[in-house]
PDB file of C-alpha atoms in Angstrom:
ATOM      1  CA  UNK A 120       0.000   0.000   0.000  1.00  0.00           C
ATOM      2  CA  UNK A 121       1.056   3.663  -0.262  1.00  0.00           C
ATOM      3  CA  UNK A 122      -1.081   6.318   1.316  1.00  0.00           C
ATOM      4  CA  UNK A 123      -3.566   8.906  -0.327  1.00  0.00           C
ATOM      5  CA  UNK A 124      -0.852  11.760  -0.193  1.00  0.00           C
ATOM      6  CA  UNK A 125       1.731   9.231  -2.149  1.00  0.00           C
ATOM      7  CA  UNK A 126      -1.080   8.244  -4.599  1.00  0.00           C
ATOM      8  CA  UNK A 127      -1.976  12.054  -4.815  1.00  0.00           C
ATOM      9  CA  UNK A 128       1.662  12.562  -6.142  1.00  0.00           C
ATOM     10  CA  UNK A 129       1.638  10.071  -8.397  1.00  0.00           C
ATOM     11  CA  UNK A 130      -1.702  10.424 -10.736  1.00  0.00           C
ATOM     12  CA  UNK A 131      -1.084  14.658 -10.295  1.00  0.00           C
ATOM     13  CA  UNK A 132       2.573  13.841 -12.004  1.00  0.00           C
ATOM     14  CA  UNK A 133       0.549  12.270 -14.681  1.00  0.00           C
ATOM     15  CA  UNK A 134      -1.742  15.019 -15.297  1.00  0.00           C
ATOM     16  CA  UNK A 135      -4.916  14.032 -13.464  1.00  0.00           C
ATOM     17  CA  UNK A 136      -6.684  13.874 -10.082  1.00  0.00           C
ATOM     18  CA  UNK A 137      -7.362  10.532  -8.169  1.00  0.00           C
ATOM     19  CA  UNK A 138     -10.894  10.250  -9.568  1.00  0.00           C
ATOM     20  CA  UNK A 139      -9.147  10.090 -12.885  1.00  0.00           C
ATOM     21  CA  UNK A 140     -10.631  14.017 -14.624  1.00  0.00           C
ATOM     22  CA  UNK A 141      -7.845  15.955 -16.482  1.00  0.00           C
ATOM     23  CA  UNK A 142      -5.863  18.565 -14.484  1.00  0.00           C
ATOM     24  CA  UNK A 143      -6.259  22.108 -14.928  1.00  0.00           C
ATOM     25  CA  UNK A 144      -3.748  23.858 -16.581  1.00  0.00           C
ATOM     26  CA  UNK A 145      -3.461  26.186 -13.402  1.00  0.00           C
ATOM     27  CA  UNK A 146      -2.934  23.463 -11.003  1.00  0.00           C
ATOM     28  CA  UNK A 147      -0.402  21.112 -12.926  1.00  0.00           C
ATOM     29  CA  UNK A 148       3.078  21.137 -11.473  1.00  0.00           C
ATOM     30  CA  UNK A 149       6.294  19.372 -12.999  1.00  0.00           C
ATOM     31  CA  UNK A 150       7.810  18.316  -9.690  1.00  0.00           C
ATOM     32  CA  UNK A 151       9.909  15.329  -9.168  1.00  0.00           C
ATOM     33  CA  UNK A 152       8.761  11.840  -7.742  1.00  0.00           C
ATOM     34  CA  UNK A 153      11.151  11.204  -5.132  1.00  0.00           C
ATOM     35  CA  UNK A 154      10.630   6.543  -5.048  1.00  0.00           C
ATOM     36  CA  UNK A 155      13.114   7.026  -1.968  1.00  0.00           C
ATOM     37  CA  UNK A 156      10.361   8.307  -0.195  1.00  0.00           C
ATOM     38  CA  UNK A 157       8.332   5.308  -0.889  1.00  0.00           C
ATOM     39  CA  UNK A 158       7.793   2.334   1.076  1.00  0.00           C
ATOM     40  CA  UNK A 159      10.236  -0.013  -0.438  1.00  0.00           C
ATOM     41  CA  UNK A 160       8.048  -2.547  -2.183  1.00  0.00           C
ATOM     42  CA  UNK A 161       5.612   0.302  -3.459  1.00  0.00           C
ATOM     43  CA  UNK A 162       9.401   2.267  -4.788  1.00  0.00           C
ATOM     44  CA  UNK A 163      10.688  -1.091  -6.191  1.00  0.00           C
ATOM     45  CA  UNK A 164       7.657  -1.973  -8.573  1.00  0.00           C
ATOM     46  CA  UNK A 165       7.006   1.696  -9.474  1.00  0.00           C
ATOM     47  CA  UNK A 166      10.727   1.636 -10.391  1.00  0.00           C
ATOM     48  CA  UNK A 167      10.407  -1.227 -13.066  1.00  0.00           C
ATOM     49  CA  UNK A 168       7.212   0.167 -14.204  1.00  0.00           C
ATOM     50  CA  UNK A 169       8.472   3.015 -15.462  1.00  0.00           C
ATOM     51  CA  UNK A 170      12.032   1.333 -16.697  1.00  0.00           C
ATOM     52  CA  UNK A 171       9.690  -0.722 -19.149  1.00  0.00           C
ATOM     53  CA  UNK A 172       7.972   2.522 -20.211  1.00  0.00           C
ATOM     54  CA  UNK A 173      11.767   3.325 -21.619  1.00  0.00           C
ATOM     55  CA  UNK A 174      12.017   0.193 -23.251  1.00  0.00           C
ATOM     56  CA  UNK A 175       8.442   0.698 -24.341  1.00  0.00           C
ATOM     57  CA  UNK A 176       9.642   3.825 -26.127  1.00  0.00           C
ATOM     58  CA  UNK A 177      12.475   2.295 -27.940  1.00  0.00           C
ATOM     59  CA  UNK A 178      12.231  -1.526 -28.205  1.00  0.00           C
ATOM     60  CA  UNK A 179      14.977  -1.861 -30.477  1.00  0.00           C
ATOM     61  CA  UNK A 180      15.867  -4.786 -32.590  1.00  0.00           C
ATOM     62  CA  UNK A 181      14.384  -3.264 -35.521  1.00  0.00           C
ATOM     63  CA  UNK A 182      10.903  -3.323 -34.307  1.00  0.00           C
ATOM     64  CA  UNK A 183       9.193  -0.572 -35.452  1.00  0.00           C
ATOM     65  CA  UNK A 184       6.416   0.930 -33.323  1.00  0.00           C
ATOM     66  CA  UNK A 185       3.296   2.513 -34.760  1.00  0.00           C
ATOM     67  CA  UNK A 186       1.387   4.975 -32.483  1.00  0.00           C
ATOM     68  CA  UNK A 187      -1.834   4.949 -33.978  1.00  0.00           C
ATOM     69  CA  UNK A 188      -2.262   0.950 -33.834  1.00  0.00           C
ATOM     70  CA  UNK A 189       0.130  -0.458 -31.597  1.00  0.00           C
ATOM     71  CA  UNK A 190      -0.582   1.936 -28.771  1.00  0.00           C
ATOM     72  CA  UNK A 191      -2.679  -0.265 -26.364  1.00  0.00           C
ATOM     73  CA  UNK A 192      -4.627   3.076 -25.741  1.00  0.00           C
ATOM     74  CA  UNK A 193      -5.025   4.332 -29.521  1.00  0.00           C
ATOM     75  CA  UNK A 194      -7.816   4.646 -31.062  1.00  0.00           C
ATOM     76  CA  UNK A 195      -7.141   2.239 -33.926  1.00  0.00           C
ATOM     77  CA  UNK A 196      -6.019  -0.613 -31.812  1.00  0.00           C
ATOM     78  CA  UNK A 197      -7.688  -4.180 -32.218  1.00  0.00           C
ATOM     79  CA  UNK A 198      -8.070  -6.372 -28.679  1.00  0.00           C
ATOM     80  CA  UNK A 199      -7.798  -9.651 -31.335  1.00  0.00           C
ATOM     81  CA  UNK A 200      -4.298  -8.816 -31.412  1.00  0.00           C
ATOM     82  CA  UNK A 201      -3.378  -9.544 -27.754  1.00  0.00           C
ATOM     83  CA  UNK A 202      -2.221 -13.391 -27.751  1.00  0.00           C
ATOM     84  CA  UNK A 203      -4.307 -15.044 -25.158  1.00  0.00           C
ATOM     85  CA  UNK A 204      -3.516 -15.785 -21.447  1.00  0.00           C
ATOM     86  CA  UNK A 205      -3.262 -19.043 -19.155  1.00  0.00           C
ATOM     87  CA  UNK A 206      -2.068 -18.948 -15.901  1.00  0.00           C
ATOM     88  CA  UNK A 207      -1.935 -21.871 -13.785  1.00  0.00           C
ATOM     89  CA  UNK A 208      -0.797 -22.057 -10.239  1.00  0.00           C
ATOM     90  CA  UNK A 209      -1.183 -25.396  -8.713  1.00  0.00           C
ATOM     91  CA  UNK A 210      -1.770 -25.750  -5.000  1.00  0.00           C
ATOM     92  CA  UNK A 211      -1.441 -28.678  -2.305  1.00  0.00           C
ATOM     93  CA  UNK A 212      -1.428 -27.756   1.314  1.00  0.00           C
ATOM     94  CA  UNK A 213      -0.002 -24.368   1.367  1.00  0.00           C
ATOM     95  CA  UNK A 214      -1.200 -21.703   2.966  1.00  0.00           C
ATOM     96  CA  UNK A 215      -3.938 -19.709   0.992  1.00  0.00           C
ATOM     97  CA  UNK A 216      -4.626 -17.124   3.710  1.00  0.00           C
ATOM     98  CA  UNK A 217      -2.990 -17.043   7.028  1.00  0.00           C
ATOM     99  CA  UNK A 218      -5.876 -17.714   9.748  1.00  0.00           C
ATOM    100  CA  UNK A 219      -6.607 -16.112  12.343  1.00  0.00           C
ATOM    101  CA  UNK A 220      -5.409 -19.015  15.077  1.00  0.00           C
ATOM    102  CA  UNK A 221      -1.882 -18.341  12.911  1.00  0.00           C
ATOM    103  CA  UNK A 222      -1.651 -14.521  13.264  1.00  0.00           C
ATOM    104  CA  UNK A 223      -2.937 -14.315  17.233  1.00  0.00           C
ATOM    105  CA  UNK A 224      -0.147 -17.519  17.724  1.00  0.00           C
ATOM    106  CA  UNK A 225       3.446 -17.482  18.278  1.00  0.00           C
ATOM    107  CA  UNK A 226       4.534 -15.756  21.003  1.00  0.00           C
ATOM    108  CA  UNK A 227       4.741 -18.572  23.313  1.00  0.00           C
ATOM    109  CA  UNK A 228       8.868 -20.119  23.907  1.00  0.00           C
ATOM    110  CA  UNK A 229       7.695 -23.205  22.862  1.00  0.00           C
ATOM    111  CA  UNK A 230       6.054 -21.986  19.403  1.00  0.00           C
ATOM    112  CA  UNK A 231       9.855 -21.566  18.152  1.00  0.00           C
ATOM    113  CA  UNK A 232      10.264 -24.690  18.191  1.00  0.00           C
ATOM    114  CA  UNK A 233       9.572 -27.653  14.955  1.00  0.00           C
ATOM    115  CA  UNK A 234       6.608 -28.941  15.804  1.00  0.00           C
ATOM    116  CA  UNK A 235       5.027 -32.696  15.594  1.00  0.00           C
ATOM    117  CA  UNK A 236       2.430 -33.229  13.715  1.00  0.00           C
ATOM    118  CA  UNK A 237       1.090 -36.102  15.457  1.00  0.00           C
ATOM    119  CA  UNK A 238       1.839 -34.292  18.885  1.00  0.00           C
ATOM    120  CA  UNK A 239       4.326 -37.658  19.613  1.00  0.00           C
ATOM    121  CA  UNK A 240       7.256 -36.375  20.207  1.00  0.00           C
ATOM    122  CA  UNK A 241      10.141 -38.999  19.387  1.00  0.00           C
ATOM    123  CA  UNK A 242      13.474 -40.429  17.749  1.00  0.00           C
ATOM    124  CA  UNK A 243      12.913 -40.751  13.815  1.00  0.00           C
ATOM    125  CA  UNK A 244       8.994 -38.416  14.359  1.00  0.00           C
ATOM    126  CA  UNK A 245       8.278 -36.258  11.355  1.00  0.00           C
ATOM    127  CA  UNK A 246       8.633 -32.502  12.491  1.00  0.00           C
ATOM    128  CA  UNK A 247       6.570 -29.465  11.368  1.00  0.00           C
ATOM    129  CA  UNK A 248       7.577 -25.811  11.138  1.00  0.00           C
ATOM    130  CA  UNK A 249       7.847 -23.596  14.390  1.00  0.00           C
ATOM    131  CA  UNK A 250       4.198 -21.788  14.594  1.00  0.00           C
ATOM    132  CA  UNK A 251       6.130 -18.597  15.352  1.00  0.00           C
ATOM    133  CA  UNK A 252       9.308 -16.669  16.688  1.00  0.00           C
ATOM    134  CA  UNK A 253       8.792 -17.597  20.368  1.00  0.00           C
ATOM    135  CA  UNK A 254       8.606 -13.443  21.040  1.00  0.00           C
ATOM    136  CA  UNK A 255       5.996 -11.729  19.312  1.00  0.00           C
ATOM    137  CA  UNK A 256       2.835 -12.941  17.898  1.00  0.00           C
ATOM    138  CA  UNK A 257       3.092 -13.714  14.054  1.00  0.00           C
ATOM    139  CA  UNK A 258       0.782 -10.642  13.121  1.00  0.00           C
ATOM    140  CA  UNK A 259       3.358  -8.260  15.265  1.00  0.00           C
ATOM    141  CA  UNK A 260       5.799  -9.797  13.460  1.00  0.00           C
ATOM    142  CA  UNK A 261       4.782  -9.554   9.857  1.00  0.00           C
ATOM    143  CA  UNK A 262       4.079  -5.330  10.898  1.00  0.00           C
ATOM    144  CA  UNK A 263       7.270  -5.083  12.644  1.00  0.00           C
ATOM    145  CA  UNK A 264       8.258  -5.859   8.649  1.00  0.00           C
ATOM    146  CA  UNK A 265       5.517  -2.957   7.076  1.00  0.00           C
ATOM    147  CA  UNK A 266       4.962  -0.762   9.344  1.00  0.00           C
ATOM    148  CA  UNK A 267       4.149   1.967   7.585  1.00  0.00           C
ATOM    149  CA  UNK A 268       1.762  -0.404   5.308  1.00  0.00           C
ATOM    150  CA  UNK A 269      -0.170  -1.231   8.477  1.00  0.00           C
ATOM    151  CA  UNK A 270      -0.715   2.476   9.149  1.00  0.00           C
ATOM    152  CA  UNK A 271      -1.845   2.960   5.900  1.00  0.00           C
ATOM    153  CA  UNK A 272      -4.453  -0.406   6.297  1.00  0.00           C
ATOM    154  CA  UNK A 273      -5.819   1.601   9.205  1.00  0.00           C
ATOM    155  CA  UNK A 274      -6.261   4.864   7.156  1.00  0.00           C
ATOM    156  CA  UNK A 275      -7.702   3.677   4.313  1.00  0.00           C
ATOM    157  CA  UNK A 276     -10.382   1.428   7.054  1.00  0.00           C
ATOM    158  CA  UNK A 277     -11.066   4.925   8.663  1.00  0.00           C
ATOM    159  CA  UNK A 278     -10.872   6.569   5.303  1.00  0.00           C
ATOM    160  CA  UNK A 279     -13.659   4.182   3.909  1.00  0.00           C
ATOM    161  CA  UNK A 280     -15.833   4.632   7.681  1.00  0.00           C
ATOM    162  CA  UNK A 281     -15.499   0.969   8.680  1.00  0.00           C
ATOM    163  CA  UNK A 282     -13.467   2.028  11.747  1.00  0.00           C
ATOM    164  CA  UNK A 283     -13.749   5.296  14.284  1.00  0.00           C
ATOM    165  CA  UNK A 284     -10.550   6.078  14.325  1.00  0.00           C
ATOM    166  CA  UNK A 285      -7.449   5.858  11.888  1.00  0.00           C
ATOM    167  CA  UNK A 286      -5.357   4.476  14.709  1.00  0.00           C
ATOM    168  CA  UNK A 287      -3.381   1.380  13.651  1.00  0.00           C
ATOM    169  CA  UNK A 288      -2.560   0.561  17.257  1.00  0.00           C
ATOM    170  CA  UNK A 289      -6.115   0.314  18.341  1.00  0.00           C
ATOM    171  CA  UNK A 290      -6.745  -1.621  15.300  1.00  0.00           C
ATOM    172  CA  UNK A 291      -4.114  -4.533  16.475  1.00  0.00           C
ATOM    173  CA  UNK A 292      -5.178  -4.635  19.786  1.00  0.00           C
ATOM    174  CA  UNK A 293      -8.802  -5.161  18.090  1.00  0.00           C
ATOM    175  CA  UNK A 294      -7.571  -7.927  16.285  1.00  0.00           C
ATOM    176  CA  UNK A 295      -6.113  -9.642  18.925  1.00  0.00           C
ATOM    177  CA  UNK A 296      -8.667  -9.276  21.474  1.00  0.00           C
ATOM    178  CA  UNK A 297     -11.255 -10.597  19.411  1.00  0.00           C
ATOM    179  CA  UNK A 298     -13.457  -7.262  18.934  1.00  0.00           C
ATOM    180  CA  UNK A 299     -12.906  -6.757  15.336  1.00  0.00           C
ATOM    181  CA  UNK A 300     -16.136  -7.480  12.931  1.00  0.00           C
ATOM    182  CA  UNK A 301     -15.840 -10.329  10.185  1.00  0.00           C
ATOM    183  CA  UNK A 302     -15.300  -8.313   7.752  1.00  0.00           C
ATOM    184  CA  UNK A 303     -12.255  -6.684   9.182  1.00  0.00           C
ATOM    185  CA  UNK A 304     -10.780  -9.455  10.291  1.00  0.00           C
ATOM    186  CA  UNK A 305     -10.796 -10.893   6.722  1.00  0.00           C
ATOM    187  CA  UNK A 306      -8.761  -7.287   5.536  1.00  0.00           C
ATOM    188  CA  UNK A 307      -6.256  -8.139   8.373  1.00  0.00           C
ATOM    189  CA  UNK A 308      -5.775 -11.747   6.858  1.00  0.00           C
ATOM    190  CA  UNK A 309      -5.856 -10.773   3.729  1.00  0.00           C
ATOM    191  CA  UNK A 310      -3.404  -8.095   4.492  1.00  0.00           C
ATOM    192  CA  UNK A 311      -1.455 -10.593   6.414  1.00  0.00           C
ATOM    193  CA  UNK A 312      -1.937 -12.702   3.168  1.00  0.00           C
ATOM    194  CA  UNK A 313      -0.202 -10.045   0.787  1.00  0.00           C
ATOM    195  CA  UNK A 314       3.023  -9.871   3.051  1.00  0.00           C
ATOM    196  CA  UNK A 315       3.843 -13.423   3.713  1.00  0.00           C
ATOM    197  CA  UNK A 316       4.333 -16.715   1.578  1.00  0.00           C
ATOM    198  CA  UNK A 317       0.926 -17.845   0.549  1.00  0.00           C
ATOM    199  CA  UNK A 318      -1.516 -19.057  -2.471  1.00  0.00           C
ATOM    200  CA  UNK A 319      -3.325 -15.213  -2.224  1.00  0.00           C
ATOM    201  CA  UNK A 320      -0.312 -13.542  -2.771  1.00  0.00           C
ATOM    202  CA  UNK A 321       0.589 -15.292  -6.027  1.00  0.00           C
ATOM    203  CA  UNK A 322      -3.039 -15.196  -7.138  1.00  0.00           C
ATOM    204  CA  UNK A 323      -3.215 -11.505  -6.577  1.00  0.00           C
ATOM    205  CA  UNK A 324       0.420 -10.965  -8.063  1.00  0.00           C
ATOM    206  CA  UNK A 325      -1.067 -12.909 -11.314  1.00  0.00           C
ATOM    207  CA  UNK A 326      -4.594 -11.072 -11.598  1.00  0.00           C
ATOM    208  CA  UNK A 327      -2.091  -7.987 -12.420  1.00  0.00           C
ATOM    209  CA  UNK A 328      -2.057  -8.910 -15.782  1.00  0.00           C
ATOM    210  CA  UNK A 329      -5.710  -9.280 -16.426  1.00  0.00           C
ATOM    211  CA  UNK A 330      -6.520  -5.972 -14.755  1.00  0.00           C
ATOM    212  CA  UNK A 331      -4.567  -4.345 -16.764  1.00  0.00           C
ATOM    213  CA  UNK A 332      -6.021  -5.361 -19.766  1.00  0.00           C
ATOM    214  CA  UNK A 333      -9.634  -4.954 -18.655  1.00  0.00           C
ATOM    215  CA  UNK A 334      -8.882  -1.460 -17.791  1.00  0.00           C
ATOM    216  CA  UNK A 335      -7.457  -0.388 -21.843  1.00  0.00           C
ATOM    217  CA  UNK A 336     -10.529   1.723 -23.563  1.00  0.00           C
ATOM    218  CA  UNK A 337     -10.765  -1.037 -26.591  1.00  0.00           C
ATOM    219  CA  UNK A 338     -11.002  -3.881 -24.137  1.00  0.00           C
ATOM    220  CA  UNK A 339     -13.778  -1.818 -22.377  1.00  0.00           C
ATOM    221  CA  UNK A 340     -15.960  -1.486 -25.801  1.00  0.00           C
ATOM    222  CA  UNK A 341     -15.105  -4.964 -26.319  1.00  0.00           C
ATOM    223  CA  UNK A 342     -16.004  -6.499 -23.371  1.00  0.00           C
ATOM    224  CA  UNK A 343     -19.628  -3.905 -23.149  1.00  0.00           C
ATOM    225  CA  UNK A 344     -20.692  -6.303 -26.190  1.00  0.00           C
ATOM    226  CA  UNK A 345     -20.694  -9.663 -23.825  1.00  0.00           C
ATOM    227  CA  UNK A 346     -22.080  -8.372 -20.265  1.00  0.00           C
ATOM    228  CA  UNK A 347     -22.558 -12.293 -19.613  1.00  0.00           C
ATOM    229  CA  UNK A 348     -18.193 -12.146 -19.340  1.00  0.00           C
ATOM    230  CA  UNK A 349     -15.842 -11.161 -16.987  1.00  0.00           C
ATOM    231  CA  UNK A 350     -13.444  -9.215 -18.424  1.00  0.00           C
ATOM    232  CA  UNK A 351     -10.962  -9.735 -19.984  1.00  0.00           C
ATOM    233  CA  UNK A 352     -11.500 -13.705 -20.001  1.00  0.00           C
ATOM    234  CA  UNK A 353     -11.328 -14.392 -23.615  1.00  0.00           C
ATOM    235  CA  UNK A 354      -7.703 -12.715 -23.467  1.00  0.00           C
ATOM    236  CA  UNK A 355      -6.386 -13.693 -20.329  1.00  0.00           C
ATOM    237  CA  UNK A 356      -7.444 -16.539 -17.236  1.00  0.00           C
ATOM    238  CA  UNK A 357      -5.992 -17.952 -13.804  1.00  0.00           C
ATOM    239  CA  UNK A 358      -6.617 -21.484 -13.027  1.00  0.00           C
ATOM    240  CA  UNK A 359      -5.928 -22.482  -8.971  1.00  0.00           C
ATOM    241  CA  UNK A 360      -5.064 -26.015  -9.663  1.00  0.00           C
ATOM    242  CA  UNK A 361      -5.865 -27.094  -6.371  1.00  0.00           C
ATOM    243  CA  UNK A 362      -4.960 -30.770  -5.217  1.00  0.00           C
ATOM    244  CA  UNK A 363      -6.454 -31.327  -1.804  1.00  0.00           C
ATOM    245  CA  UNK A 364      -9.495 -28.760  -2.134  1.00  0.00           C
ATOM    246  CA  UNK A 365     -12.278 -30.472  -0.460  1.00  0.00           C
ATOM    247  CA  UNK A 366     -10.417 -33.872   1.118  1.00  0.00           C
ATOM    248  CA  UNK A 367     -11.106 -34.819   4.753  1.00  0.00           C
ATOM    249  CA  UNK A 368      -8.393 -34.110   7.222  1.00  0.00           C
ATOM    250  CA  UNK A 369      -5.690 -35.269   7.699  1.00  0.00           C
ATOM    251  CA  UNK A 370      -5.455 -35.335   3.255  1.00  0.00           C
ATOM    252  CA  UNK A 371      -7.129 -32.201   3.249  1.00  0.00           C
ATOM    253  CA  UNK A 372      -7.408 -28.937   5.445  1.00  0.00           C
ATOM    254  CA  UNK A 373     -11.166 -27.525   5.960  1.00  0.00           C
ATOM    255  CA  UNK A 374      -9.293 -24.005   7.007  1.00  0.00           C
ATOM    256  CA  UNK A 375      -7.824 -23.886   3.777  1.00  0.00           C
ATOM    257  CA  UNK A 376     -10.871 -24.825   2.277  1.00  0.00           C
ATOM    258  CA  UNK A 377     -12.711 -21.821   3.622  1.00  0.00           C
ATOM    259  CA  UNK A 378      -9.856 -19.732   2.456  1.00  0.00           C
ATOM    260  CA  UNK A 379      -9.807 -20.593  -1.229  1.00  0.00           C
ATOM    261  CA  UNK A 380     -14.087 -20.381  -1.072  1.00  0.00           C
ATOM    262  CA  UNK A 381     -13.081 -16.480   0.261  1.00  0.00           C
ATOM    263  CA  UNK A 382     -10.648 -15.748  -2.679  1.00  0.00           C
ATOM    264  CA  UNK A 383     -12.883 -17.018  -5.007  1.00  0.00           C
ATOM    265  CA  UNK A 384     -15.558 -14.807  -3.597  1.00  0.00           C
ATOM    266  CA  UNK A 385     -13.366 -11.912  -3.333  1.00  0.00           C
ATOM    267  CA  UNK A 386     -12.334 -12.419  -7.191  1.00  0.00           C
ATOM    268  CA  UNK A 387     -15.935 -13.486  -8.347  1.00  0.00           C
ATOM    269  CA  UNK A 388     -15.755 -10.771 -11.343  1.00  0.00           C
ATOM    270  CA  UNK A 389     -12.323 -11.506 -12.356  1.00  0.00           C
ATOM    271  CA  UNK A 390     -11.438 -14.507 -14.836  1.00  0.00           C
ATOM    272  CA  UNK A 391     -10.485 -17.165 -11.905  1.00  0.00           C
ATOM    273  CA  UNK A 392     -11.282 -21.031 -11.856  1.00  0.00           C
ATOM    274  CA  UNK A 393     -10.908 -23.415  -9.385  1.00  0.00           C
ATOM    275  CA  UNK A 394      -9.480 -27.009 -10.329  1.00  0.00           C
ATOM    276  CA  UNK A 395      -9.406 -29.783  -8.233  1.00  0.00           C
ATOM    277  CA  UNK A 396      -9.163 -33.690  -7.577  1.00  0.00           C
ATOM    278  CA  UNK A 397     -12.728 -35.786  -7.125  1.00  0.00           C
ATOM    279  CA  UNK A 398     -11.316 -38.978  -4.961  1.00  0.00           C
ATOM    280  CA  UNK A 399     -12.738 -41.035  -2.325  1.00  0.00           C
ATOM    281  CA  UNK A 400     -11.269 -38.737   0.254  1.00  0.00           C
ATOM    282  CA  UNK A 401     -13.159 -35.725  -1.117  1.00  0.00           C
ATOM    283  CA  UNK A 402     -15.541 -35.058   1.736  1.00  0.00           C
ATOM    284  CA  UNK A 403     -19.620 -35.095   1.669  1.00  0.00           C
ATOM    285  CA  UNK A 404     -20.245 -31.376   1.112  1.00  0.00           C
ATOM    286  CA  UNK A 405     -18.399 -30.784  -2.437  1.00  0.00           C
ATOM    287  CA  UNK A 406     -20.112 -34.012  -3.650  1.00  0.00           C
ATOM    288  CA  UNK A 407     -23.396 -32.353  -2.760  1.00  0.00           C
ATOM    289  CA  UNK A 408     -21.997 -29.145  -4.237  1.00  0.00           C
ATOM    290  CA  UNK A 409     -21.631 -30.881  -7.238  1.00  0.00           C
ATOM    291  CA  UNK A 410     -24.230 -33.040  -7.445  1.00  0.00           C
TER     292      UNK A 410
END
């Protein structure tokens, strides 16, 4: 995240306001955009965006580029000519969103240590990752990492009125006492989600692509002529190949279950599908589901 004052900078450096209306002429500015002042991740992917606008410019090689068609914003250009898109990212038991067991757990000495899965401790026993750093909990943890991103969670919650107060303090202590609504727990996972190794991330990460070809004019006209798709689907689709979606424990995990039902909800207008396994371990309710 970056907060309304960075994202203020950037779109007025581009010639328009944040609800996306021209400048006027009075009010535009050519003023440097310091990245430095950025949080890192935010300065880091703004920095190869606008390295590939250079390359962009002057591909080289011989190619030649021709504004009027090969502009994905001119007038002129055709969305048949954008080779079509299939991502795939397969799945077993990783995480797809932290829970909220995970993020409240890890404080304890004994959480640093590997685990057994079995809870039989012994010579030759399989071992499981520690369930934290022994010291914090694993949500203090991951914001020790971002702090400034958490602030900006708890502004943008305040900014859109689903907390009193844009105090990202008050907001942890929320969380971990239990006195946060549904819905805001889900942000804080899904927050969580975006800063740690799991499924969410890389399915976010890969949506990129899609979103920014369902936002291009052309695709828009396109696209207005088929309200029955999600756009851009005929150009570009994710497929979560999931392998143990829907098994009984221990095969399958119901928690991660849940958490691939709330991506796909959260994602139910972009061009996602969900693959997975039918076996004799596949539990009761996704045979009814599919029956």
């Amino acid at each position: 995240y970056i907060s309304p004052r960075m994202a203020k900078w950037l779109v007025e450096a581009a010639g328009i306001t944040l609800d996306g209306t021209d400048l006027q002429r009075r009010d535009k500015k050519d003023q440097p955009i310091h990245l430095s002042r950025f949080p890192s991740m935010a300065a880091e992917r703004l920095a190869f965006f606008f390295q590939s606008l250079s390359w962009i410019q002057d591909p080289g090689s011989g190619i030649t580029f021709r504004a009027e068609t090969d502009a994905l914003t001119s007038a002129m250009f055709d969305p048949g000519t954008v080779p079509s898109l299939t991502q795939i990212i397969p799945a077993y038991n990783e995480v797809i969103i932290p829970s909220v067991d995970f993020l409240r757990s890890g404080a304890l000495p004994e959480d640093a240590m590997n685990q057994s899965p079995d809870d039989q401790h012994g010579i030759g026993d399989l071992t499981a990752p520690p369930l934290g750093d022994g010291v914090n909990p694993n949500l203090a943890f991951i914001i020790s990492q971002f702090p400034e991103e958490w602030m900006f969670l708890a502004k943008r919650l305040f900014h859109e009125g689903r907390i009193e107060q844009p105090n990202s303090h008050e907001l942890y202590k929320s969380f971990m006492k239990r006195k946060l609504r549904e819905e805001l727990v889900i942000e804080v996972r899904l927050w969580a989600a975006m800063r740690t190794q799991s499924v969410a991330k890389t399915v976010v990460g890969a949506l990129q692509c899609a979103r920014a070809l369902a936002s291009l004019p052309k695709m828009k006209q396109y696209y207005a002529q088929f309200p029955e798709k999600r756009s851009p689907e005929d150009h570009a689709e994710l497929i979560l190949a999931h392998q143990t979606f829907g098994f009984r424990a221990p095969e399958g995990s119901p928690e991660n279950d849940e958490a691939v039902r709330l991506l796909l909800s959260r994602h139910a207008n972009d061009p996602v599908f969900l693959v997975f396994d039918l076996t004799p371990s596949t539990s009761e309710d996704v045979w009814y589901m599919l029956r």
